Short mmCIF file of C-alpha atoms in Angstrom, two decimals:
data_model
loop_
_atom_site.label_atom_id
_atom_site.label_comp_id
_atom_site.label_asym_id
_atom_site.label_seq_id
_atom_site.Cartn_x
_atom_site.Cartn_y
_atom_site.Cartn_z
CA MET L 1 -28.96 14.12 8.03
CA ASN L 2 -29.48 17.03 5.64
CA VAL L 3 -28.64 16.86 1.95
CA SER L 4 -25.25 18.60 2.13
CA LEU L 5 -24.17 16.37 5.00
CA LEU L 6 -25.30 13.29 3.10
CA TYR L 7 -23.35 14.49 0.06
CA TYR L 8 -20.29 15.05 2.25
CA ALA L 9 -20.62 11.58 3.79
CA LEU L 10 -20.97 9.96 0.37
CA LYS L 11 -17.94 11.84 -0.93
CA VAL L 12 -15.64 10.72 1.86
CA SER L 13 -17.06 7.19 1.73
CA ALA L 14 -16.28 7.05 -1.98
CA VAL L 15 -12.69 8.02 -1.16
CA GLY L 16 -12.71 5.21 1.41
CA GLY L 17 -13.91 2.85 -1.31
CA ILE L 18 -11.13 3.91 -3.68
CA VAL L 19 -8.57 3.47 -0.90
CA ALA L 20 -9.84 -0.04 -0.10
CA ALA L 21 -9.97 -1.10 -3.75
CA ASP L 22 -6.45 0.18 -4.35
CA GLU L 23 -5.13 -1.59 -1.28
CA THR L 24 -6.23 -5.10 -2.06
CA SER L 25 -7.81 -5.29 -5.49
CA TYR L 26 -6.86 -2.87 -8.19
CA GLY L 27 -3.48 -1.49 -9.09
CA GLN L 28 -1.79 -0.98 -5.73
CA PHE L 29 -0.80 2.51 -6.82
CA MET L 30 -0.50 3.27 -3.10
CA LEU L 31 -3.54 5.51 -3.01
CA SER L 32 -4.23 3.39 0.05
CA ARG L 33 -1.27 4.77 1.96
CA PRO L 34 -2.28 7.42 4.50
CA ILE L 35 -0.24 10.15 2.82
CA ALA L 36 -2.15 9.69 -0.45
CA ALA L 37 -5.48 8.85 1.21
CA GLY L 38 -5.29 12.03 3.31
CA PHE L 39 -4.47 14.02 0.20
CA LEU L 40 -7.43 12.53 -1.71
CA THR L 41 -9.79 13.18 1.19
CA GLY L 42 -8.39 16.70 1.37
CA ILE L 43 -9.28 17.22 -2.29
CA ALA L 44 -12.77 15.73 -1.79
CA THR L 45 -13.53 17.88 1.25
CA GLY L 46 -11.74 21.03 0.10
CA ASN L 47 -9.18 20.81 2.93
CA LEU L 48 -6.01 20.07 1.04
CA MET L 49 -3.58 21.30 3.70
CA LEU L 50 -5.37 19.46 6.49
CA GLY L 51 -5.42 16.27 4.43
CA THR L 52 -1.74 16.56 3.60
CA ILE L 53 -0.57 17.12 7.17
CA LEU L 54 -2.80 14.48 8.76
CA GLY L 55 -1.90 12.04 5.99
CA ALA L 56 1.79 12.66 6.67
CA VAL L 57 1.38 12.02 10.42
CA PHE L 58 -0.51 8.76 9.78
CA GLU L 59 2.01 7.71 7.13
CA LEU L 60 4.67 7.65 9.84
CA LEU L 61 2.38 5.94 12.34
CA TYR L 62 1.65 3.14 9.86
CA ILE L 63 5.01 2.95 8.11
CA ASP L 64 5.63 -0.48 9.66
CA VAL L 65 2.56 -2.02 8.01
CA LEU L 66 3.85 -4.38 5.34
CA PRO L 67 1.25 -6.27 3.30
CA PHE L 68 3.08 -9.61 3.15
CA GLY L 69 1.19 -12.51 1.58
CA GLY L 70 -2.08 -13.31 3.27
CA SER L 71 -1.35 -11.39 6.45
CA ARG L 72 -4.02 -9.25 8.06
CA PHE L 73 -3.01 -5.66 8.63
CA PRO L 74 -4.83 -2.42 9.48
CA THR L 75 -6.09 -0.42 6.51
CA ALA L 76 -3.88 2.57 7.23
CA GLY L 77 -5.55 4.74 4.61
CA PHE L 78 -8.87 4.61 6.49
CA ALA L 79 -7.22 6.33 9.46
CA ALA L 80 -6.29 9.30 7.27
CA VAL L 81 -9.66 9.36 5.48
CA ILE L 82 -11.77 9.34 8.64
CA SER L 83 -9.61 11.84 10.54
CA VAL L 84 -9.61 14.35 7.66
CA SER L 85 -13.36 13.81 7.19
CA ILE L 86 -14.13 14.51 10.84
CA CYS L 87 -11.91 17.60 10.96
CA GLY L 88 -13.49 18.87 7.75
CA TYR L 89 -16.95 18.21 9.14
CA LEU L 90 -16.11 20.26 12.23
CA GLY L 91 -14.99 23.10 9.96
CA LEU L 92 -11.30 22.87 10.84
CA SER L 93 -8.75 23.81 8.22
CA ASN L 94 -5.63 22.97 10.23
CA ILE L 95 -4.94 20.10 12.58
CA LEU L 96 -3.63 22.58 15.16
CA GLU L 97 -7.18 23.97 15.40
CA ALA L 98 -8.44 20.57 16.55
CA GLY L 99 -7.22 21.13 20.09
CA GLY L 100 -8.79 18.84 22.67
CA ILE L 101 -10.14 16.31 20.20
CA ILE L 102 -6.71 15.33 18.86
CA PRO L 103 -6.23 12.23 21.09
CA LEU L 104 -9.81 11.10 20.46
CA LEU L 105 -9.38 11.71 16.74
CA PHE L 106 -6.27 9.52 16.60
CA LEU L 107 -7.86 6.79 18.70
CA TYR L 108 -11.00 6.72 16.57
CA SER L 109 -8.97 6.75 13.35
CA ALA L 110 -6.76 3.89 14.54
CA LEU L 111 -9.84 1.86 15.49
CA THR L 112 -11.40 2.49 12.08
CA ALA L 113 -8.18 1.35 10.38
CA ASN L 114 -8.16 -1.76 12.56
CA ILE L 115 -11.77 -2.64 11.77
CA GLY L 116 -11.09 -2.02 8.08
CA GLY L 117 -8.22 -4.50 8.28
CA ARG L 118 -10.42 -7.10 9.94
CA LEU L 119 -13.01 -6.76 7.20
CA VAL L 120 -10.39 -7.83 4.64
CA VAL L 121 -10.90 -11.39 5.92
CA GLY L 122 -14.58 -11.14 4.97
CA VAL L 123 -13.64 -9.89 1.51
CA ARG L 124 -11.26 -12.82 1.03
CA ARG L 125 -13.95 -15.30 2.07
CA THR L 126 -16.37 -13.71 -0.39
CA ASN L 127 -13.66 -14.09 -3.02
CA SER L 128 -13.41 -17.80 -2.19
CA ARG L 129 -17.08 -18.15 -3.06
CA LEU L 130 -16.52 -16.20 -6.27
CA LEU L 131 -13.63 -18.53 -7.10
CA LYS L 132 -15.88 -21.60 -6.90
CA THR L 133 -18.31 -20.05 -9.38
CA ALA L 134 -15.47 -18.90 -11.64
CA SER L 135 -13.83 -22.36 -11.59
CA GLY L 136 -17.09 -23.88 -12.85
CA LEU L 137 -17.24 -21.33 -15.64
CA VAL L 138 -13.64 -22.04 -16.67
CA GLU L 139 -14.53 -25.76 -16.81
CA SER L 140 -17.37 -24.95 -19.18
CA GLY L 141 -15.15 -22.65 -21.25
CA ASP L 142 -16.95 -19.42 -20.39
CA TYR L 143 -13.87 -17.29 -19.73
CA SER L 144 -15.56 -13.91 -20.12
CA LYS L 145 -17.99 -14.58 -17.28
CA ALA L 146 -15.18 -16.00 -15.15
CA GLY L 147 -13.28 -12.75 -15.75
CA LEU L 148 -16.32 -10.73 -14.81
CA ILE L 149 -16.61 -12.66 -11.56
CA HIS L 150 -12.93 -12.04 -10.89
CA CYS L 151 -13.51 -8.29 -11.35
CA THR L 152 -16.44 -8.41 -8.94
CA GLY L 153 -13.72 -8.65 -6.28
CA ILE L 154 -12.87 -4.99 -6.98
CA LEU L 155 -16.46 -4.01 -6.24
CA VAL L 156 -16.44 -6.07 -3.02
CA SER L 157 -13.28 -4.29 -1.89
CA PHE L 158 -14.71 -0.91 -2.82
CA LEU L 159 -17.79 -1.66 -0.74
CA ARG L 160 -15.59 -2.61 2.21
CA GLY L 161 -14.08 0.87 2.18
CA PHE L 162 -17.29 2.68 1.35
CA VAL L 163 -19.33 1.05 4.11
CA THR L 164 -16.57 1.25 6.73
CA ILE L 165 -16.05 4.98 6.22
CA LEU L 166 -19.77 5.70 5.89
CA VAL L 167 -20.53 3.94 9.18
CA ALA L 168 -17.49 5.39 10.98
CA PHE L 169 -18.32 8.90 9.83
CA SER L 170 -22.06 8.59 10.51
CA LEU L 171 -21.33 7.53 14.09
CA THR L 172 -19.60 10.85 14.74
CA VAL L 173 -22.41 13.03 13.32
CA PRO L 174 -24.62 13.03 16.46
CA PHE L 175 -21.63 14.13 18.54
CA LYS L 176 -20.81 17.22 16.50
CA GLU L 177 -21.74 19.72 19.21
CA LEU L 178 -19.91 17.76 21.87
CA LEU L 179 -16.81 17.58 19.71
CA GLU L 180 -17.01 21.29 18.94
CA THR L 181 -16.93 22.12 22.63
CA ARG L 182 -13.77 20.05 22.96
CA VAL L 183 -12.00 22.01 20.24
CA LEU L 184 -9.81 24.50 22.06
CA GLY L 185 -8.81 26.41 18.97
CA SER L 186 -5.40 27.18 17.63
CA GLY L 187 -2.57 27.49 20.10
CA PRO L 188 0.35 25.78 21.79
CA GLY L 189 -2.02 23.36 23.58
CA SER L 190 -2.86 21.63 20.32
CA MET L 191 0.79 21.31 19.47
CA TYR L 192 1.52 19.50 22.73
CA LEU L 193 -1.28 17.05 21.99
CA LEU L 194 -0.07 16.41 18.45
CA MET L 195 3.64 16.20 19.26
CA PRO L 196 3.50 12.72 20.92
CA PHE L 197 1.87 11.23 17.82
CA VAL L 198 4.49 12.69 15.50
CA ALA L 199 7.21 11.46 17.89
CA LEU L 200 5.57 8.01 17.98
CA GLY L 201 5.56 7.90 14.19
CA LEU L 202 9.25 8.76 14.08
CA GLY L 203 9.92 6.19 16.82
CA ILE L 204 8.16 3.51 14.76
CA ALA L 205 10.13 4.43 11.65
CA CYS L 206 13.42 4.43 13.59
CA LYS L 207 12.64 1.03 15.13
CA MET L 208 11.88 -0.39 11.69
CA TYR L 209 14.89 0.88 9.80
CA VAL L 210 17.63 2.32 11.98
CA THR L 211 20.09 -0.34 13.07
CA ARG L 212 23.44 0.19 14.78
CA ARG L 213 25.16 0.03 11.42
CA ARG L 214 22.75 2.47 9.83
CA ILE L 215 22.64 5.08 12.59
CA VAL L 216 25.58 6.85 10.92
CA HIS L 217 23.38 7.41 7.87
CA MET L 218 20.70 8.94 10.06
CA PHE L 219 23.12 11.38 11.67
CA LEU L 220 24.57 12.18 8.28
CA GLY L 221 21.10 12.96 6.89
CA GLY L 222 20.33 15.17 9.88
CA PHE L 223 23.69 16.93 9.64
CA ILE L 224 23.31 17.68 5.93
CA THR L 225 19.81 19.05 6.55
CA ILE L 226 21.11 21.34 9.31
CA LEU L 227 23.80 22.58 6.94
CA ILE L 228 21.23 23.23 4.20
CA LEU L 229 18.87 25.00 6.60
CA TYR L 230 21.50 27.28 8.09
CA ILE L 231 23.61 27.98 5.04
CA MET G 1 12.03 -16.59 -34.14
CA TYR G 2 9.52 -19.07 -35.43
CA LYS G 3 6.29 -19.22 -37.34
CA ARG G 4 3.05 -20.97 -36.55
CA GLU G 5 0.61 -22.45 -39.05
CA ARG G 6 -1.47 -19.29 -38.80
CA GLY G 7 1.53 -17.29 -39.86
CA GLU G 8 1.43 -14.41 -37.35
CA THR G 9 4.72 -13.65 -35.70
CA THR G 10 6.37 -10.81 -33.93
CA GLY G 11 10.11 -10.32 -33.69
CA LYS G 12 10.61 -12.74 -30.83
CA GLY G 13 7.37 -14.57 -30.23
CA LEU G 14 3.81 -15.10 -31.26
CA LEU G 15 2.37 -12.33 -29.18
CA GLY G 16 2.42 -8.77 -30.37
CA ASN G 17 2.35 -5.56 -28.34
CA LYS G 18 -1.45 -5.56 -28.43
CA GLU G 19 -1.76 -8.84 -26.53
CA LEU G 20 1.08 -8.05 -24.16
CA ILE G 21 -0.39 -4.65 -23.30
CA SER G 22 -3.73 -6.33 -22.74
CA VAL G 23 -2.04 -8.78 -20.32
CA LEU G 24 -0.28 -5.84 -18.64
CA VAL G 25 -3.51 -3.89 -18.14
CA ARG G 26 -5.27 -6.95 -16.78
CA SER G 27 -2.36 -7.68 -14.43
CA PHE G 28 -3.31 -4.56 -12.44
CA THR G 29 -6.33 -6.53 -11.23
CA ILE G 30 -4.35 -9.66 -10.38
CA GLN G 31 -5.27 -9.39 -6.70
CA ALA G 32 -8.96 -8.56 -7.26
CA SER G 33 -10.20 -12.00 -6.26
CA TRP G 34 -7.45 -12.85 -3.75
CA ASN G 35 -8.63 -15.73 -1.59
CA TYR G 36 -7.24 -18.23 0.88
CA GLU G 37 -7.67 -21.24 -1.40
CA ARG G 38 -5.74 -20.26 -4.52
CA MET G 39 -4.60 -16.75 -3.63
CA LEU G 40 -3.80 -15.08 -6.97
CA GLY G 41 -4.88 -18.11 -9.04
CA LEU G 42 -7.99 -16.66 -10.67
CA GLY G 43 -6.29 -13.28 -11.10
CA PHE G 44 -3.38 -14.96 -12.85
CA LEU G 45 -5.71 -16.68 -15.30
CA PHE G 46 -7.65 -13.47 -15.93
CA SER G 47 -4.39 -11.61 -16.65
CA ILE G 48 -2.81 -14.21 -18.90
CA LEU G 49 -5.97 -15.00 -20.88
CA PRO G 50 -5.49 -12.57 -23.84
CA GLY G 51 -2.10 -14.17 -24.47
CA LEU G 52 -3.42 -17.71 -24.11
CA ARG G 53 -6.27 -17.00 -26.53
CA LYS G 54 -3.78 -15.90 -29.14
CA ILE G 55 -1.33 -18.78 -28.83
CA SER G 56 -3.81 -21.65 -28.37
CA ARG G 57 -4.53 -23.77 -31.42
CA ASP G 58 -8.06 -24.72 -30.44
CA ASP G 59 -10.58 -24.64 -27.60
CA GLY G 60 -9.17 -27.84 -26.12
CA SER G 61 -5.65 -26.49 -25.73
CA LEU G 62 -7.01 -23.19 -24.41
CA LYS G 63 -9.04 -25.05 -21.81
CA SER G 64 -6.10 -27.15 -20.61
CA SER G 65 -3.92 -24.01 -20.40
CA ALA G 66 -6.66 -22.15 -18.51
CA LYS G 67 -6.99 -25.00 -16.00
CA ARG G 68 -3.23 -24.92 -15.47
CA HIS G 69 -3.24 -21.22 -14.69
CA ILE G 70 -6.25 -21.08 -12.37
CA GLU G 71 -4.36 -23.22 -9.88
CA PHE G 72 -2.76 -21.92 -6.68
CA PHE G 73 -0.42 -19.02 -7.27
CA ASN G 74 0.95 -16.45 -4.89
CA SER G 75 3.52 -13.76 -5.44
CA HIS G 76 4.15 -10.08 -5.03
CA PRO G 77 1.51 -8.37 -7.22
CA TYR G 78 4.04 -6.32 -9.21
CA MET G 79 6.55 -9.14 -9.62
CA ALA G 80 3.82 -11.49 -10.83
CA SER G 81 4.33 -9.90 -14.24
CA TYR G 82 7.59 -11.89 -14.49
CA ALA G 83 5.60 -15.07 -13.99
CA LEU G 84 3.00 -13.95 -16.51
CA GLY G 85 5.54 -13.23 -19.25
CA SER G 86 7.65 -16.33 -18.77
CA SER G 87 4.56 -18.58 -18.47
CA LEU G 88 3.30 -17.23 -21.79
CA ARG G 89 6.63 -18.05 -23.38
CA LEU G 90 6.55 -21.58 -21.93
CA GLU G 91 2.98 -22.06 -23.14
CA GLU G 92 4.14 -21.11 -26.61
CA GLU G 93 6.98 -23.61 -26.48
CA PHE G 94 4.61 -26.29 -25.18
CA LEU G 95 2.08 -25.74 -27.95
CA ARG G 96 4.69 -25.92 -30.68
CA GLY G 97 6.09 -29.15 -29.25
CA GLY G 98 9.25 -27.92 -27.59
CA ASP G 99 10.95 -29.59 -24.64
CA VAL G 100 8.26 -28.24 -22.28
CA ASP G 101 5.32 -30.22 -20.97
CA ASP G 102 2.36 -29.55 -18.73
CA GLU G 103 4.26 -30.50 -15.56
CA ALA G 104 7.26 -28.35 -16.51
CA ILE G 105 5.05 -25.24 -16.68
CA ARG G 106 3.53 -26.03 -13.28
CA GLN G 107 6.95 -26.59 -11.72
CA TRP G 108 8.27 -23.40 -13.28
CA LYS G 109 5.46 -21.36 -11.76
CA LYS G 110 5.98 -22.98 -8.37
CA ARG G 111 9.68 -22.24 -8.48
CA LEU G 112 9.08 -18.71 -9.58
CA PHE G 113 6.43 -17.52 -7.16
CA THR G 114 8.44 -18.03 -3.98
CA THR G 115 11.43 -16.23 -5.48
CA LEU G 116 9.34 -13.39 -6.86
CA GLY G 117 7.38 -13.07 -3.62
CA SER G 118 10.44 -12.65 -1.44
CA LEU G 119 12.21 -10.34 -3.91
CA GLY G 120 9.14 -8.14 -4.27
CA ASP G 121 8.49 -7.99 -0.55
CA ASN G 122 12.09 -7.02 0.08
CA LEU G 123 12.45 -4.51 -2.73
CA ILE G 124 9.02 -2.90 -2.87
CA TRP G 125 7.23 -3.28 0.46
CA LYS G 126 10.23 -3.18 2.75
CA SER G 127 12.48 -0.70 0.95
CA TRP G 128 11.01 1.32 -1.88
CA ARG G 129 7.63 2.16 -0.35
CA PRO G 130 8.96 3.39 3.03
CA ALA G 131 11.72 5.38 1.31
CA CYS G 132 9.14 7.14 -0.86
CA GLY G 133 6.82 7.49 2.15
CA ILE G 134 9.41 9.24 4.29
CA LEU G 135 10.42 11.49 1.39
CA GLY G 136 6.73 12.30 0.85
CA VAL G 137 6.25 13.13 4.54
CA LEU G 138 9.35 15.32 4.52
CA VAL G 139 8.19 17.27 1.46
CA SER G 140 4.64 17.48 2.86
CA TYR G 141 5.89 19.29 5.94
CA LEU G 142 8.03 21.63 3.86
CA ALA G 143 5.89 22.23 0.78
CA GLY G 144 2.37 21.02 1.55
CA TRP G 145 0.40 19.11 -1.07
CA ILE G 146 3.42 18.68 -3.32
CA GLY G 147 4.55 15.96 -0.87
CA PRO G 148 1.81 13.38 -1.56
CA LEU G 149 1.91 14.16 -5.25
CA LEU G 150 5.67 13.62 -5.37
CA TYR G 151 5.23 10.43 -3.36
CA LEU G 152 2.74 9.02 -5.86
CA ILE G 153 4.82 10.00 -8.90
CA ILE G 154 8.14 8.67 -7.60
CA TYR G 155 6.68 5.48 -6.16
CA ASN G 156 4.67 4.63 -9.24
CA THR G 157 7.57 5.24 -11.60
CA VAL G 158 9.31 2.19 -10.18
CA HIS G 159 6.02 0.34 -9.77
CA LEU G 160 5.16 0.70 -13.45
CA TYR G 161 8.74 -0.02 -14.47
CA VAL G 162 8.72 -3.32 -12.58
CA ARG G 163 5.37 -4.38 -14.01
CA THR G 164 6.18 -3.42 -17.59
CA THR G 165 9.75 -4.68 -17.83
CA GLY G 166 8.79 -7.75 -15.84
CA LEU G 167 6.18 -8.79 -18.39
CA PHE G 168 7.96 -7.84 -21.60
CA HIS G 169 11.41 -8.97 -20.54
CA SER G 170 10.30 -12.31 -19.18
CA TYR G 171 8.16 -12.96 -22.25
CA PHE G 172 11.03 -12.33 -24.60
CA LYS G 173 13.61 -14.15 -22.48
CA GLY G 174 11.50 -17.00 -21.13
CA ARG G 175 13.30 -19.07 -18.52
CA GLU G 176 16.40 -16.92 -18.77
CA SER G 177 14.48 -14.01 -17.32
CA LEU G 178 15.41 -15.14 -13.82
CA GLN G 179 18.93 -13.91 -14.46
CA ASP G 180 17.56 -10.37 -14.55
CA LEU G 181 16.50 -10.72 -10.97
CA GLU G 182 20.12 -11.13 -9.94
CA LYS G 183 20.94 -7.71 -11.26
CA PHE G 184 21.53 -4.57 -9.27
CA PHE G 185 17.88 -3.60 -9.28
CA TYR G 186 16.81 -6.52 -7.12
CA ARG G 187 19.91 -7.41 -5.11
CA ARG G 188 21.76 -4.21 -4.30
CA LEU G 189 19.00 -1.64 -4.43
CA PRO G 190 17.23 -2.78 -1.23
CA ARG G 191 20.47 -2.38 0.71
CA LEU G 192 21.09 1.03 -0.82
CA LEU G 193 17.55 2.07 0.05
CA GLU G 194 17.95 1.07 3.69
CA GLY G 195 20.75 3.63 4.04
CA THR G 196 18.66 6.22 2.19
CA ILE G 197 15.68 5.63 4.51
CA CYS G 198 17.91 6.24 7.55
CA ALA G 199 19.34 9.43 6.04
CA LEU G 200 15.84 10.65 5.20
CA LEU G 201 14.72 9.89 8.75
CA GLY G 202 17.59 11.95 10.15
CA SER G 203 16.61 14.76 7.83
CA LEU G 204 12.94 14.46 8.81
CA VAL G 205 13.75 14.70 12.52
CA VAL G 206 15.69 17.91 11.94
CA ILE G 207 12.96 19.37 9.70
CA LEU G 208 10.28 18.54 12.28
CA LEU G 209 12.36 20.06 15.05
CA VAL G 210 12.96 23.42 13.45
CA ALA G 211 11.36 24.07 10.13
CA THR G 212 7.61 23.39 10.11
CA SER G 213 4.43 24.87 11.51
CA LEU G 214 4.25 21.82 13.78
CA SER G 215 7.78 22.30 15.13
CA PRO G 216 8.17 22.90 18.87
CA ALA G 217 8.50 26.60 19.65
CA SER G 218 11.20 26.57 22.32
CA GLY G 219 14.46 24.76 22.95
CA GLY G 220 12.96 22.90 25.91
CA ASP G 221 10.07 21.62 23.80
CA ARG G 222 12.51 20.45 21.16
CA GLY G 223 14.37 18.50 23.83
CA ILE G 224 11.10 16.91 25.00
CA PHE G 225 10.26 16.02 21.41
CA LEU G 226 13.62 14.27 20.94
CA VAL G 227 13.26 12.44 24.26
CA MET G 228 9.79 11.26 23.20
CA ILE G 229 11.16 9.88 19.91
CA VAL G 230 13.88 7.95 21.73
CA ALA G 231 11.43 6.77 24.41
CA PHE G 232 8.96 5.44 21.84
CA TRP G 233 11.82 3.84 19.93
CA ALA G 234 12.91 2.06 23.12
CA LEU G 235 9.34 1.09 24.09
CA MET G 236 8.91 -0.59 20.72
CA LYS G 237 11.02 -3.47 22.08
CA HIS G 238 8.18 -4.41 24.41
CA PHE G 239 5.04 -3.12 22.71
CA THR G 240 3.64 -3.17 19.22
CA PRO G 241 3.29 0.15 17.36
CA ARG G 242 -0.50 -0.16 17.44
CA ALA G 243 -0.55 -0.81 21.20
CA LEU G 244 1.56 2.32 21.69
CA LEU G 245 -0.76 4.34 19.44
CA TYR G 246 -3.82 3.31 21.46
CA ALA G 247 -1.99 3.81 24.77
CA THR G 248 -0.77 7.30 23.75
CA SER G 249 -4.27 8.35 22.68
CA VAL G 250 -5.89 7.08 25.88
CA PHE G 251 -3.13 8.52 28.07
CA LEU G 252 -3.52 11.96 26.47
CA MET G 253 -7.32 11.82 26.75
CA PHE G 254 -7.13 11.08 30.47
CA GLY G 255 -4.33 13.61 30.90
CA LEU G 256 -6.45 16.28 29.25
CA PHE G 257 -9.46 15.31 31.34
CA PHE G 258 -7.57 15.60 34.64
CA TRP G 259 -5.89 18.80 33.47
CA GLU G 260 -9.29 20.39 32.89
CA ILE G 261 -10.63 19.21 36.25
CA PHE G 262 -7.69 20.19 38.41
CA ILE G 263 -5.98 23.02 36.58
CA GLY G 264 -8.70 24.37 34.31
CA ARG G 265 -8.79 25.01 30.60
#
């Protein structure tokens, strides 16, 4: 790994860390949603358009993920971070340039998101250990240290994202040349490979929200948009 | 309005803006140490501590309050601010010898967290976030990076509103704050948002069909795209979204592989 590649890997891993911390520990400003995570990775890698479009596709694919209570769910933001990172690493500025690697890219991103979600369990178990220490400190009246231990949870979450993205990205580095040969370049071929994922995202969203009663709203929205576009 | 021996008062309680803002800022970390044993327990104590420090008479009363608030607590992270504010008000009443005791505060929190959890899940996770998400996606396809930015601004406006009003309102109103939850914002808005999400989805389908760089080029392709949406929608009855995502990726990889072997690149 040369210095610029290491710098690139650290940058995208830091974005992964921010995404993970936002998802489960600090703020929940929704920087962890793919649309924002893709955007942030786009800023970090200098591929704003690529980040925005990939983030938007993943936002639809993971729109059904609802973080209820203690449920375990995929870290959707990781999918956007890793896909934008890989495309940026291959020198692509538009997802339609990705060509033949599009299915592999989506599969790898979904797996990364899934692994990220599984690691949340580890973070929660670490937090249980932190709780025991903090409870002892509260008993002895040392609230400042107990608070500090509570905030350590943010660092643990950040590390979950940082390490997951660093490992996921590093695993792709040796395959750069192979991936580059799979990139067909811009053209209709790429669009046909991307189209099913966009359609799947819309299918997921429709399944989640469009009921028989609400289908009228959907048609109404579509109709108004057609009117706006053509008038 | 009442006064304590120390003599500090605000208009409606012992805590001033300084302490309440400190509680608000800390409440952003309420989930930092989320765990299976007490869930938000430690986070709740960490958030409420600046208020408790101010209203407690001595170390003993602070310690008993702290022990009360490190116990099991689970709620929606934004809506927890309602519990924080009203618990502070109850603690105040308890310490000045009102009709509140230790058990009453515990019971109040228990009663509150289930209500707040379900309201927050319904309003924020299930309605507001997807509505903003679909709007963000729509704008992203039309105007690029403005989409995610708009998403973050619109989403967080309501997010910050819920956190801030939740804390301040429930602190000033105490146990009456639950009445606020009955209002339009928590009861009718989710239903209104469901309709909005569907309208936005209809709009997004049209935009993706005709108006973006990713839109299919010919009429036939547009037809295929629509058929795919309906097919995936129907398949969702039998498969999970993730299973379909993996299956689509693998299917396309194999499809591409065989295409290259038999038809050529």
